Tab-separated table of C-alpha atoms and ligand atoms in Angstrom:
chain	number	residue	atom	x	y	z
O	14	UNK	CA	94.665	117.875	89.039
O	15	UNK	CA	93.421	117.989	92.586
O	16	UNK	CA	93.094	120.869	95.233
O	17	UNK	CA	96.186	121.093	97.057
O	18	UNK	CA	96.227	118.880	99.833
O	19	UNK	CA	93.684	116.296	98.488
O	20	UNK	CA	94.790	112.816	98.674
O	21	UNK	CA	96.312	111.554	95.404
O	22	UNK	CA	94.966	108.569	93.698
O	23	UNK	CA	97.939	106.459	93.020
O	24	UNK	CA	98.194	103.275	90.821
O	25	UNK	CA	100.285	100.569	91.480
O	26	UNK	CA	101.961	98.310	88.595
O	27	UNK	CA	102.776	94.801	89.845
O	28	UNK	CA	104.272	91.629	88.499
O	29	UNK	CA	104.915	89.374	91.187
O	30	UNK	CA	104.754	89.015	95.192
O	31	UNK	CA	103.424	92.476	95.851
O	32	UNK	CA	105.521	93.333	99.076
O	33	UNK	CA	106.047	97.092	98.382
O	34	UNK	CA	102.854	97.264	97.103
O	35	UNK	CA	101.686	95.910	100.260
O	36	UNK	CA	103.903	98.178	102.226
O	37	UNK	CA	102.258	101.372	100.174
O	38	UNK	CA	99.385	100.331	100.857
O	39	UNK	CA	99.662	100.009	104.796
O	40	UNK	CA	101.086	103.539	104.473
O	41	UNK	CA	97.987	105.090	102.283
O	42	UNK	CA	95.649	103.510	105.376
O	43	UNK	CA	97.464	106.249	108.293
O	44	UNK	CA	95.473	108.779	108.723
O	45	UNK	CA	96.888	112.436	106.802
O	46	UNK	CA	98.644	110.043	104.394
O	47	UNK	CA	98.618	112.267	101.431
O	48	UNK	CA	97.584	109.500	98.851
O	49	UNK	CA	95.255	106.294	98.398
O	50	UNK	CA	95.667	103.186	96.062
O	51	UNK	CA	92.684	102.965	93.447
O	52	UNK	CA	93.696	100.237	91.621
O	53	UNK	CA	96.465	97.584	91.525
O	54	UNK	CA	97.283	96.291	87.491
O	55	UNK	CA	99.297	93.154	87.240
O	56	UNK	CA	100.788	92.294	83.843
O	57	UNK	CA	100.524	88.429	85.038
O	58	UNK	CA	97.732	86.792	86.295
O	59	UNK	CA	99.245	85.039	88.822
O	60	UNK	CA	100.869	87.825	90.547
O	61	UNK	CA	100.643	86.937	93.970
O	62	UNK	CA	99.836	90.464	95.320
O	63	UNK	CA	96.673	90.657	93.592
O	64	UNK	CA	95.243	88.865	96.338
O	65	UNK	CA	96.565	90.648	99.143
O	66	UNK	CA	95.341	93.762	97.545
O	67	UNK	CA	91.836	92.464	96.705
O	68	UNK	CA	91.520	91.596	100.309
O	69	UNK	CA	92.502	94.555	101.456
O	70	UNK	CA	89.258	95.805	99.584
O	71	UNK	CA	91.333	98.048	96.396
O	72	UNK	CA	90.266	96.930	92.947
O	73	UNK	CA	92.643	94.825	90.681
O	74	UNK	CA	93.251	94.296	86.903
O	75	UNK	CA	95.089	92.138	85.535
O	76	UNK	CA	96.191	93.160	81.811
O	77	UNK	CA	98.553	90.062	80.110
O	78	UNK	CA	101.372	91.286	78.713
O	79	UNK	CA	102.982	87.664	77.196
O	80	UNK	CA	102.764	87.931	73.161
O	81	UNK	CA	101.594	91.175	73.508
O	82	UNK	CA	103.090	94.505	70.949
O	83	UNK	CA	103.914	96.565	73.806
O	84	UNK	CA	102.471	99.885	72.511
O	85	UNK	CA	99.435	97.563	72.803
O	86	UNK	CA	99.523	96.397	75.840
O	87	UNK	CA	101.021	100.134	76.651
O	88	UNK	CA	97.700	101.755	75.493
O	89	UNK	CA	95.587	99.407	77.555
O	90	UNK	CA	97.599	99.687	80.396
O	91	UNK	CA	97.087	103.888	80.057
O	92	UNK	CA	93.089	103.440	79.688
O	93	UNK	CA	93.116	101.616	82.454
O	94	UNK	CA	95.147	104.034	84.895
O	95	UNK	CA	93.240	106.429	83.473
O	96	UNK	CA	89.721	104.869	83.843
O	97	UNK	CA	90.827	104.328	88.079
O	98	UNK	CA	91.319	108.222	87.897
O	99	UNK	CA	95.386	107.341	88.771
O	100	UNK	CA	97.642	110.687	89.096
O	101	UNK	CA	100.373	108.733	90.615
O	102	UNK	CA	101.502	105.412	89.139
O	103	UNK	CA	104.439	103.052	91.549
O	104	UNK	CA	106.359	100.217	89.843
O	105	UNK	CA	106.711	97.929	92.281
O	106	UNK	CA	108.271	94.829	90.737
O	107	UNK	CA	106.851	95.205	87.633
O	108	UNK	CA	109.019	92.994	85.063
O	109	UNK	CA	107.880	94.512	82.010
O	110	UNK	CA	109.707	97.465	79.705
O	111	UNK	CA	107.390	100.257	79.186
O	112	UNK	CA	107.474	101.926	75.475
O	113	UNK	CA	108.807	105.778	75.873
O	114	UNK	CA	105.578	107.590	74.609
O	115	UNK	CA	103.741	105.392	77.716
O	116	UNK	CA	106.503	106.986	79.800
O	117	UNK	CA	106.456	110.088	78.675
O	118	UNK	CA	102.958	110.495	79.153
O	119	UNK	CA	103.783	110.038	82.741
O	120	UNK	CA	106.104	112.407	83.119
O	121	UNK	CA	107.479	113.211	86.920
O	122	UNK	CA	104.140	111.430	87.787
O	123	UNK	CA	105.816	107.533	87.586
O	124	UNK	CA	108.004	106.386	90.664
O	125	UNK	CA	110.026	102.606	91.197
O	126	UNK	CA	112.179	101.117	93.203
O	127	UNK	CA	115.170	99.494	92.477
O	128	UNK	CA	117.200	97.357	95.127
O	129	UNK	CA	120.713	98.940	94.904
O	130	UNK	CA	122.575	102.225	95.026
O	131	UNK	CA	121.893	103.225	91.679
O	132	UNK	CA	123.469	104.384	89.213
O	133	UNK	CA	125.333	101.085	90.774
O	134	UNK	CA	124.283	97.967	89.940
O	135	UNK	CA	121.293	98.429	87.745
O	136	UNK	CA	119.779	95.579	86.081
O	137	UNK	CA	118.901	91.760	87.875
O	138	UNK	CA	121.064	89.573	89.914
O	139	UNK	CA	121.816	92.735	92.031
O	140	UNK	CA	122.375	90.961	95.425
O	141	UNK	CA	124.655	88.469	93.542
O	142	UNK	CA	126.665	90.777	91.703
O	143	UNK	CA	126.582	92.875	94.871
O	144	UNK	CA	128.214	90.063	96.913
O	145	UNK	CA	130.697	89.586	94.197
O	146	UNK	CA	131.771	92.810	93.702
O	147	UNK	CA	132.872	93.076	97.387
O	148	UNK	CA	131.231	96.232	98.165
O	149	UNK	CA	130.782	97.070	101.843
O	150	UNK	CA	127.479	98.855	101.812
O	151	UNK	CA	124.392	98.346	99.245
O	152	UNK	CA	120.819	99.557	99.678
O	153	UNK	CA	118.056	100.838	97.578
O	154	UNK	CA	116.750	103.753	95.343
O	155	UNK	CA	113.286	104.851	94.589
O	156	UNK	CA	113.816	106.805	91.271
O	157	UNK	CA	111.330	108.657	89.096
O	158	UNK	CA	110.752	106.503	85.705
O	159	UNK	CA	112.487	107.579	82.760
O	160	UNK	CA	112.529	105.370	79.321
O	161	UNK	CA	116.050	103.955	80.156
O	162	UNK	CA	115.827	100.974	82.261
O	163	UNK	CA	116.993	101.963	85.982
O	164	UNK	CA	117.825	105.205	84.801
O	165	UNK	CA	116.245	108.605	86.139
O	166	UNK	CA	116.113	111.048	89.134
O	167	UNK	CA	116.694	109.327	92.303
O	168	UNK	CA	114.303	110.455	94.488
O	169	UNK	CA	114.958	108.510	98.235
O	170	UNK	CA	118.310	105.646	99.204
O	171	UNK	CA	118.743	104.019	102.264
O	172	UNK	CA	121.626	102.059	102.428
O	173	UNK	CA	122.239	98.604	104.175
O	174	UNK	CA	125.661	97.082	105.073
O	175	UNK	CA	126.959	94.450	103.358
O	176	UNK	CA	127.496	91.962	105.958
O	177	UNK	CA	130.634	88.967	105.558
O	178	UNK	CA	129.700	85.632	104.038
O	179	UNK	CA	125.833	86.987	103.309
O	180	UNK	CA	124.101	84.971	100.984
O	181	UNK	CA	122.398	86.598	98.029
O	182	UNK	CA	118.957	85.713	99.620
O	183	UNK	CA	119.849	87.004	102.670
O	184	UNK	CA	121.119	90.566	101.335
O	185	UNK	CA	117.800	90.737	99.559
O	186	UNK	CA	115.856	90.320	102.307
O	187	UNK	CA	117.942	92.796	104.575
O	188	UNK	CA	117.279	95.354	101.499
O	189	UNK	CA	113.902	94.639	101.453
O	190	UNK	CA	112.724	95.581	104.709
O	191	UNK	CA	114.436	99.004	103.737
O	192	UNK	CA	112.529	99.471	100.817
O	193	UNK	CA	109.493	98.763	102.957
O	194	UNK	CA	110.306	102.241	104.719
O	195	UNK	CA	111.555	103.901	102.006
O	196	UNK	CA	109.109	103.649	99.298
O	197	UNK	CA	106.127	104.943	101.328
O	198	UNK	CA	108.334	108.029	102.697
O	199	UNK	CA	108.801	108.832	98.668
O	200	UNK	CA	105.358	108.581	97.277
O	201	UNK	CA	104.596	111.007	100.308
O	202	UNK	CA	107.079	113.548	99.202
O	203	UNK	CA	105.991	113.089	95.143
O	204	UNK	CA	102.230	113.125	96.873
O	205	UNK	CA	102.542	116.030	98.903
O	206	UNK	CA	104.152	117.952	95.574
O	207	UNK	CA	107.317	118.682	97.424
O	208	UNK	CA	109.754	117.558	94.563
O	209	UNK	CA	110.935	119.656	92.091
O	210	UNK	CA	113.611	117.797	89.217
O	211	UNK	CA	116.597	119.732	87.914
O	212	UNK	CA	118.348	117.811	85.195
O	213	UNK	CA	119.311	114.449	86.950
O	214	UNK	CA	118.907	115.662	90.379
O	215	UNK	CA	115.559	115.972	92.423
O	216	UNK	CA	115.421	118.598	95.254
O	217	UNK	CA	113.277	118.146	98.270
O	218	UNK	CA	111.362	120.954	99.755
O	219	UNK	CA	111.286	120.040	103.347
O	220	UNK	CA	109.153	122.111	106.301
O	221	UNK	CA	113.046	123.372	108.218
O	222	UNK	CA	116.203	123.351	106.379
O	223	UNK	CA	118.099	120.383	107.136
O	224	UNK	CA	121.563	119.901	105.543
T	11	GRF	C1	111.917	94.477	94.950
T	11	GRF	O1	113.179	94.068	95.394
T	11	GRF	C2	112.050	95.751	94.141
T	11	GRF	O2	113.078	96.565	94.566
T	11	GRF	C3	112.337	95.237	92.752
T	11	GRF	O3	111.582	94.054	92.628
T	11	GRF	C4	111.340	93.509	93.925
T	11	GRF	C5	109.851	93.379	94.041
T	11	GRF	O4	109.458	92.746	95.230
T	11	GRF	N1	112.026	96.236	91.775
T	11	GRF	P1	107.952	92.830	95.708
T	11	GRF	O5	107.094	92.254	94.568
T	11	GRF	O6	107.633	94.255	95.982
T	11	GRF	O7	107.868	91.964	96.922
């Protein structure tokens, strides 16, 4: 482990477009931010944000996961967060179940987000079932990883009104630029070492109390 108040190497676990990786990144680059990206691992190859990140000069792997035994693919995956010197690993639309003893390992060290108000709506085809639930207000949750899918200590929500006749792609987009915000402000916190988890709660040590 680092000195207290070094910057935490963080690795980021992609599948796809790469937006909250990109928005992690943009928040590692302000100056004091407590943490910086050493490596970006896509389970796909044609994960779109391994491009952004490569030209943003932070070194990518990609590790393919199709066909794969997933303790396999679980052990390379660890070798290679390990090899990058990673303390702090962030899902961030990675579409691949991880095997527990991988999670384990990773104990109160592996963050995602999710985009709802979990426990609610866990899962895919959130902003659909969302929408067809009728619910007024949705959002989303960055959550410390736990074996169960979507399960775990949430850590951050922000929530975002559901607005009338909203159309799936619409409400994800609305959520999105929410988790933009809020995924940054949690890796500081988890960076910074000011969480502490108590059974399926996480309590935040802030500078002044606040309630
Ligand atoms: C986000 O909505 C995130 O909440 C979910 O997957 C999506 C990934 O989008 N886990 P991006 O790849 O970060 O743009």
């Amino acid at each position: 482990m680092g000195q207290a108040g070094a910057s935490k190497p963080v690795g980021i676990l992609i599948s796809g477009r790469g937006s909250n990786m990109a928005a992690l990144i943009e928040a590692t680059k302000q100056p004091g931010y407590p943490a910086h990206i050493t490596v970006v691992i896509s389970n796909r190859a044609d994960a779109e944000g391994l491009s952004l990140a490569q030209a943003h000069g932070i070194a990518t792997l990609v590790i393919p996961s199709k066909g794969k035994d997933r303790a396999a693919f679980d052990a390379e995956l660890d070798a290679a967060l390990k090899r990058h010197g990673v303390e702090i690993v962030c899902l961030a639309g990675f579409m691949r179940l991880l095997t527990p003893g991988f999670v384990e390992g990773w104990h109160g060290r592996m963050i995602n987000i999710h985009p709802s108000l979990l426990p609610a709506f866990k899962g895919t085809r959130v902003h659909e079932r969302v929408i067809e639930s009728g619910t007024r207000i949705t959002g989303c949750s960055v959550h410390f990883v736990v074996p169960e899918m979507d399960e775990g200590p949430v850590i951050l929500q922000a929530e975002v009104p559901v607005p009338d006749g909203v159309t799936p792609e619409q409400l994800a987009d609305l959520v999105l630029a929410e988790e933009h915000k809020l995924y940054p402000q949690a890796l500081k916190l988890l960076a910074e070492g000011k969480l502490r988890v108590d059974g399926n709660c996480v309590l935040i040590e802030y500078e002044s109390e606040h309630y």
